[in-house]
Coordinates of C-alpha atoms and ligand atoms in Angstrom, one line a residue:
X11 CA -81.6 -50.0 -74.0
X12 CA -80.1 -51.2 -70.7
X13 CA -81.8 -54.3 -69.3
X14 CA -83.3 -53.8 -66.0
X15 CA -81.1 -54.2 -62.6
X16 CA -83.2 -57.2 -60.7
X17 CA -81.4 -58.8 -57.3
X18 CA -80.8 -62.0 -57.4
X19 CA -83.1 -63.7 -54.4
X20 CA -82.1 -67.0 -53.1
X21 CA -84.6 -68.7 -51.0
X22 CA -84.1 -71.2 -48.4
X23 CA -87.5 -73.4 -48.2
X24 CA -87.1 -75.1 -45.3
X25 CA -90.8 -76.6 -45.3
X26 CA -91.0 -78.8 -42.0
X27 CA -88.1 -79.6 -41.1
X28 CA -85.8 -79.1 -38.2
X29 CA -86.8 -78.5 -34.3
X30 CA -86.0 -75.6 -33.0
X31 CA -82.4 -76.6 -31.7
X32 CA -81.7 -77.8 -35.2
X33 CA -82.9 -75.0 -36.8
X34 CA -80.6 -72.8 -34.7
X35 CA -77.3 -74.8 -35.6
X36 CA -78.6 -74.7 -38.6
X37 CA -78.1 -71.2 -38.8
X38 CA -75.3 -71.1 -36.8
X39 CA -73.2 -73.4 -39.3
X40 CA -75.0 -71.4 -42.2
X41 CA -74.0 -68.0 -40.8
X42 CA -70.6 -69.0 -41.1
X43 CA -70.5 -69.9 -44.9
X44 CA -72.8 -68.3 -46.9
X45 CA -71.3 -64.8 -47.9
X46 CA -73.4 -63.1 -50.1
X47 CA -72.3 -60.5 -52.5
X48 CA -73.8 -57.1 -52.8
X49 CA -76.6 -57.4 -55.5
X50 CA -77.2 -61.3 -54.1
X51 CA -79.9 -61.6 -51.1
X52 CA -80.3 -64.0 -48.8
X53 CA -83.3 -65.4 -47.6
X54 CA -84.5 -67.8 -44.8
X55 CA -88.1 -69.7 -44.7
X56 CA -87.9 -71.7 -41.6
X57 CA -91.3 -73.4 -39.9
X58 CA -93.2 -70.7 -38.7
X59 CA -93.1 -71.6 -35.2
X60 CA -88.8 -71.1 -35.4
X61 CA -89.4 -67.6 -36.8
X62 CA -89.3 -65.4 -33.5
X63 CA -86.5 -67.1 -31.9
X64 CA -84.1 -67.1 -35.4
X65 CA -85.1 -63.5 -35.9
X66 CA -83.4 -62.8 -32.6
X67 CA -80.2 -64.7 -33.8
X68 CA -79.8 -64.2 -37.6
X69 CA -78.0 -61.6 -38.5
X70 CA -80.0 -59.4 -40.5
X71 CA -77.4 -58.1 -43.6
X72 CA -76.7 -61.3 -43.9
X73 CA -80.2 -63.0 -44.2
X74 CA -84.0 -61.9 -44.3
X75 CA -87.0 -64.1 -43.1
X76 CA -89.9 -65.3 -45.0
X77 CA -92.8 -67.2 -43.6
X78 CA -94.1 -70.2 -45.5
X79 CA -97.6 -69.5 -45.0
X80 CA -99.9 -67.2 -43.0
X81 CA -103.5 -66.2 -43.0
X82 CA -104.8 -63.2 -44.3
X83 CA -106.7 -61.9 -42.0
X84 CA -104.7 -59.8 -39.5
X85 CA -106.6 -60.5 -35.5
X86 CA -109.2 -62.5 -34.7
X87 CA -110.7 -66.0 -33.9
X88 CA -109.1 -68.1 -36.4
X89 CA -107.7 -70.8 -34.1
X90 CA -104.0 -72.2 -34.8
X91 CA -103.6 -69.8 -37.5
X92 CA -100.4 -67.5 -37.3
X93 CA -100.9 -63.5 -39.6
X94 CA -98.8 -61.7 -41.4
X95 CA -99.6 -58.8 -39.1
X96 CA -98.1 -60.6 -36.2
X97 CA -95.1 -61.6 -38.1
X98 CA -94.6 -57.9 -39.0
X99 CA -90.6 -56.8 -37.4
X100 CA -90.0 -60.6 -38.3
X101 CA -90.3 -61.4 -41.5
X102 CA -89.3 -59.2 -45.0
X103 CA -91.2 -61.7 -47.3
X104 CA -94.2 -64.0 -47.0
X105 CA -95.0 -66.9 -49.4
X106 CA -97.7 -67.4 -50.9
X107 CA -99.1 -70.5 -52.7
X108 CA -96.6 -72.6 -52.6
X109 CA -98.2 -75.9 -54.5
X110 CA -97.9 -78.0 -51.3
X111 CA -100.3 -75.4 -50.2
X112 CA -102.2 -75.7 -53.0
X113 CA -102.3 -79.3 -53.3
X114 CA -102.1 -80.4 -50.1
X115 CA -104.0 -78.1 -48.2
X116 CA -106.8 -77.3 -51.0
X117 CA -105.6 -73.5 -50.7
X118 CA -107.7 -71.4 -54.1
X119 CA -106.7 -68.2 -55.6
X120 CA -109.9 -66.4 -53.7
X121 CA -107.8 -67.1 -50.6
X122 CA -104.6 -66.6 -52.3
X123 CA -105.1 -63.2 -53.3
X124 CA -106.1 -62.1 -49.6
X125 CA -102.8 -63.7 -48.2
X126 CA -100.8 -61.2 -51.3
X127 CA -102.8 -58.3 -50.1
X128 CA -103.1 -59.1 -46.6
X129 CA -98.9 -59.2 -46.8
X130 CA -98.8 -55.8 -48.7
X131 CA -101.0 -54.5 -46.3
X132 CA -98.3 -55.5 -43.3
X133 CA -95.7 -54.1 -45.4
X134 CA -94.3 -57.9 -46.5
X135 CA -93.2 -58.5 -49.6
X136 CA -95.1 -61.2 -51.0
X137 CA -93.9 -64.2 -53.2
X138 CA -96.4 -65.6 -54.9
X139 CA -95.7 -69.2 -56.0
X140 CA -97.3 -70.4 -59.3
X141 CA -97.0 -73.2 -61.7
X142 CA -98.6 -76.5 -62.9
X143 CA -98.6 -79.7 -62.6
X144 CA -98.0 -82.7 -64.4
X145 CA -101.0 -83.2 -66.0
X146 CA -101.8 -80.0 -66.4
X147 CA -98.7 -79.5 -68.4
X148 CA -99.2 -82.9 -70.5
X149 CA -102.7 -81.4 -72.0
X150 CA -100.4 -78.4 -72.6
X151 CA -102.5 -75.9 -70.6
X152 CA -99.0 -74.5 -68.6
X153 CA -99.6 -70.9 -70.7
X154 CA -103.3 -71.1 -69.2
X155 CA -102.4 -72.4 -65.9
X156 CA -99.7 -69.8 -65.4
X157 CA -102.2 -66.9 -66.6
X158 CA -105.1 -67.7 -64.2
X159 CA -103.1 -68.1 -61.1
X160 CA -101.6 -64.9 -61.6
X161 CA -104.5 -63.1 -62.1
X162 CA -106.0 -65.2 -59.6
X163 CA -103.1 -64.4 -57.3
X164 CA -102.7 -60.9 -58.3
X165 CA -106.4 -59.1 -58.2
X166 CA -106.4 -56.9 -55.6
X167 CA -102.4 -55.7 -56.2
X168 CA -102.3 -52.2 -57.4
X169 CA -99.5 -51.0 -60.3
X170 CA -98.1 -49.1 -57.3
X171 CA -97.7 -52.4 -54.7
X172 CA -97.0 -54.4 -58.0
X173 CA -93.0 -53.3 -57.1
X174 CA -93.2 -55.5 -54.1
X175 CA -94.4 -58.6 -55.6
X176 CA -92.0 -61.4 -56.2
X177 CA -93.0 -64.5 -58.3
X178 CA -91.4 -67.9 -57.9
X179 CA -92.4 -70.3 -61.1
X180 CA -92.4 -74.0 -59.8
X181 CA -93.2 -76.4 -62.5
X182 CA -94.9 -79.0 -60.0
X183 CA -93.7 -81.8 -61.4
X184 CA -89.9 -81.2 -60.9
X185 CA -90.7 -80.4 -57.2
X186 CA -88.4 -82.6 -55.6
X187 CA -90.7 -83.9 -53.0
X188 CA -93.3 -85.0 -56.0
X189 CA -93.6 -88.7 -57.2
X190 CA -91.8 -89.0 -60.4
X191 CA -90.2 -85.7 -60.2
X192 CA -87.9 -85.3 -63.5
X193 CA -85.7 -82.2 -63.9
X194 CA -87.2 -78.8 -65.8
X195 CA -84.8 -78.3 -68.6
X196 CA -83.1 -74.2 -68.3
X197 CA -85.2 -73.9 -71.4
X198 CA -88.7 -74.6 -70.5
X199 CA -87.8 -73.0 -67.3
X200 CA -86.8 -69.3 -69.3
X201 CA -90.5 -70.2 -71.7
X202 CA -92.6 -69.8 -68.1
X203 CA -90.7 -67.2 -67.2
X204 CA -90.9 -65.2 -70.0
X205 CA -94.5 -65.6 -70.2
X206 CA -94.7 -64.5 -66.9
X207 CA -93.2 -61.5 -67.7
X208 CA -95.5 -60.9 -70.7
X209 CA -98.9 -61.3 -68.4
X210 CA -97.5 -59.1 -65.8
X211 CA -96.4 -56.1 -68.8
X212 CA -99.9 -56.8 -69.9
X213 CA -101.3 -56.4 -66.5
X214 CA -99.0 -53.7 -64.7
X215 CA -97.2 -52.1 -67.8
X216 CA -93.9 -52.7 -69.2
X217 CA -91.9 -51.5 -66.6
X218 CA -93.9 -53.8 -64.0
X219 CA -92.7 -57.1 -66.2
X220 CA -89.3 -55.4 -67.1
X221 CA -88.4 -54.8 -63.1
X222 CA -90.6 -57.8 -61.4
X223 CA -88.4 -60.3 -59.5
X224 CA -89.1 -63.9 -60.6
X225 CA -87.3 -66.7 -58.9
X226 CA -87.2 -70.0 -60.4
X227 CA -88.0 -73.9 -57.8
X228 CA -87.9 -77.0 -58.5
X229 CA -84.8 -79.1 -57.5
X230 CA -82.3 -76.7 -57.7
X231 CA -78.9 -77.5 -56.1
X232 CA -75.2 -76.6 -56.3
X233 CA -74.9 -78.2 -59.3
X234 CA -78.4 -77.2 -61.4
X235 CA -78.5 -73.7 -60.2
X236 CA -75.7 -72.2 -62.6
X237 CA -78.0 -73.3 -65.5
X238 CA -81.1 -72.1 -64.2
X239 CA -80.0 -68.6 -62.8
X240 CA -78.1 -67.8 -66.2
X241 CA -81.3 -68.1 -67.5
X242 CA -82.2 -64.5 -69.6
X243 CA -85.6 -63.5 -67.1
X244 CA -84.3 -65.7 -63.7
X245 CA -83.8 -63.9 -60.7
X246 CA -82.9 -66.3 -58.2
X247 CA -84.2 -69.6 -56.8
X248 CA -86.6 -71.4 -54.3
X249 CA -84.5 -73.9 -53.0
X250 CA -86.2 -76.7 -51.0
X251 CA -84.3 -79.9 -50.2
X252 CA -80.9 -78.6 -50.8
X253 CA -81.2 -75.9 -48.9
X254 CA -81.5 -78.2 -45.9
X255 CA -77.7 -79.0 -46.6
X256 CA -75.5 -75.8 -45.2
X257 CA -73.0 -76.8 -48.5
X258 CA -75.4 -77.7 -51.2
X259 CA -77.4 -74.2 -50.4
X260 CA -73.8 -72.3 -49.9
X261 CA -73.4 -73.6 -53.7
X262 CA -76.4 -72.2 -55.2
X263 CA -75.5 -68.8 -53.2
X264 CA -72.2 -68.9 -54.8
X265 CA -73.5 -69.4 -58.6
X266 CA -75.5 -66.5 -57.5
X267 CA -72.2 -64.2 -56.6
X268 CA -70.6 -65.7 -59.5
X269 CA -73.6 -63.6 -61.6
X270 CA -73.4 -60.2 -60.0
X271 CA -70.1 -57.9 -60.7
Ligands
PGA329 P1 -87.1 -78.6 -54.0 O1 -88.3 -77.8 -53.4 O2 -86.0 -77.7 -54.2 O3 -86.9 -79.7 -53.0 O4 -87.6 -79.2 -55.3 C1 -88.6 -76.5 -53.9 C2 -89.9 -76.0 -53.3 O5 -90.8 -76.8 -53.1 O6 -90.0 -74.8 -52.9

């Protein structure tokens, strides 16, 4: 049988970085390079506070949006915290647990799984970001730790909304930002993904792990990405630091193109 058609999704993870005049020649010098094939997308995280005034200037075949972060609920008194609702005409895709998050900021499944349904309730695709860390993957619990913040992550997505989830697997520890970050071989990188596939078939049904999206991060860059998005289950990549440089990130698109007919 045919294997499933999946887009390849590269994401720009701009974290916090750039003021907004940056940001913008940013784009500007981005919009000029990157040309994405058909079957390749495209896709900017900038700070959320750069959102709005991008949106206005990106142009939107060539790149979508995605915030970094959000809170779940949609209006209300939750001072200096930005929705999903209100990013809604803005963004196409919201993160969701990215490990700085996580580890940084203390965020837990229980408010994990609001953010996914809160963003499927806007209409936003979610991309929920999982993996574990070093230590974690050391006592060899990566199988366990991948399970339980899916179905952490996942609880309130229905088999219908499961179509507009995205997962990104980051190993943690090949983050590029973490202490001691070593590379995650293509290898290990296709074992997560795989099982990732398996708990979603197990949770959604086959075609729900056969048509998922799942992007691979962790210091991937013009020269890594070939490797990791031939990888049999990779749809794309969560790019952080090199998609702060307009020709490192232009690379990674381009081993993407190179992949589509
Ligand atoms: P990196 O970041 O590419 O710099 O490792 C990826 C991420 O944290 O999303």
């Amino acid at each position: 049988m045919a294997e499933t058609k999946r887009k390849k999704t590269i994401i720009a993870n701009w974290k916090m970085n750039f003021t907004m005049h940056e940001a913008s020649i940013f784009l500007h010098k981005l919009s000029d390079k990157v040309k994405a094939k058909r079957g390749v997308e495209v896709v900017l995280a900038p700070s959320i506070f750069t959102l709005q005034s991008l949106s206005l200037q990106v142009k939107k075949r060539q790149f979508k949006l995605a915030a970094q972060n959000f809170y779940w609920r949609d209006f209300g008194a939750f001072t200096g915290e930005v929705s999903i609702a209100q990013l809604k005409g803005i963004v196409d895709y919201g993160m969701v647990g990215h490990s700085e998050r996580r580890h940084i900021f203390g965020e837990q499944d229980k408010d994990l799984r609001d953010k996914v349904a809160a963003a499927l309730r806007s209409g936003i695709q979610p991309i929920l970001c999982i993996g574990e860390t070093a230590n974690e993957r050391e006592f060899g619990e990566t199988g366990d730790v991948i399970y339980d913040q899916l179905v952490g992550g996942l609880t309130q997505v229905t088999s219908e909304d499961m179509k507009n989830v995205l997962i990104a697997y980051e190993p943690v520890w090949a983050i590029s930002t973490t202490q001691n970050a070593k590379p995650c071989t293509p290898e290990d990188a296709e074992k997560a993904v795989e099982m990732i596939r398996e708990h979603i078939r197990h949770l959604y049904g086959k075609k729900a792990g056969d048509e998922v999206r799942v992007l691979f991060g962790g210091s991937v860059d013009g020269d890594n990405a070939a490797g990791y998005l031939g990888v049999k289950g990779v749809d794309g990549a969560l790019v952080g630091g090199a998609s702060l440089k307009v020709d490192a990130f232009n690379s990674v698109v381009e081993k993407a193109n190179a992949l589509v007919s």
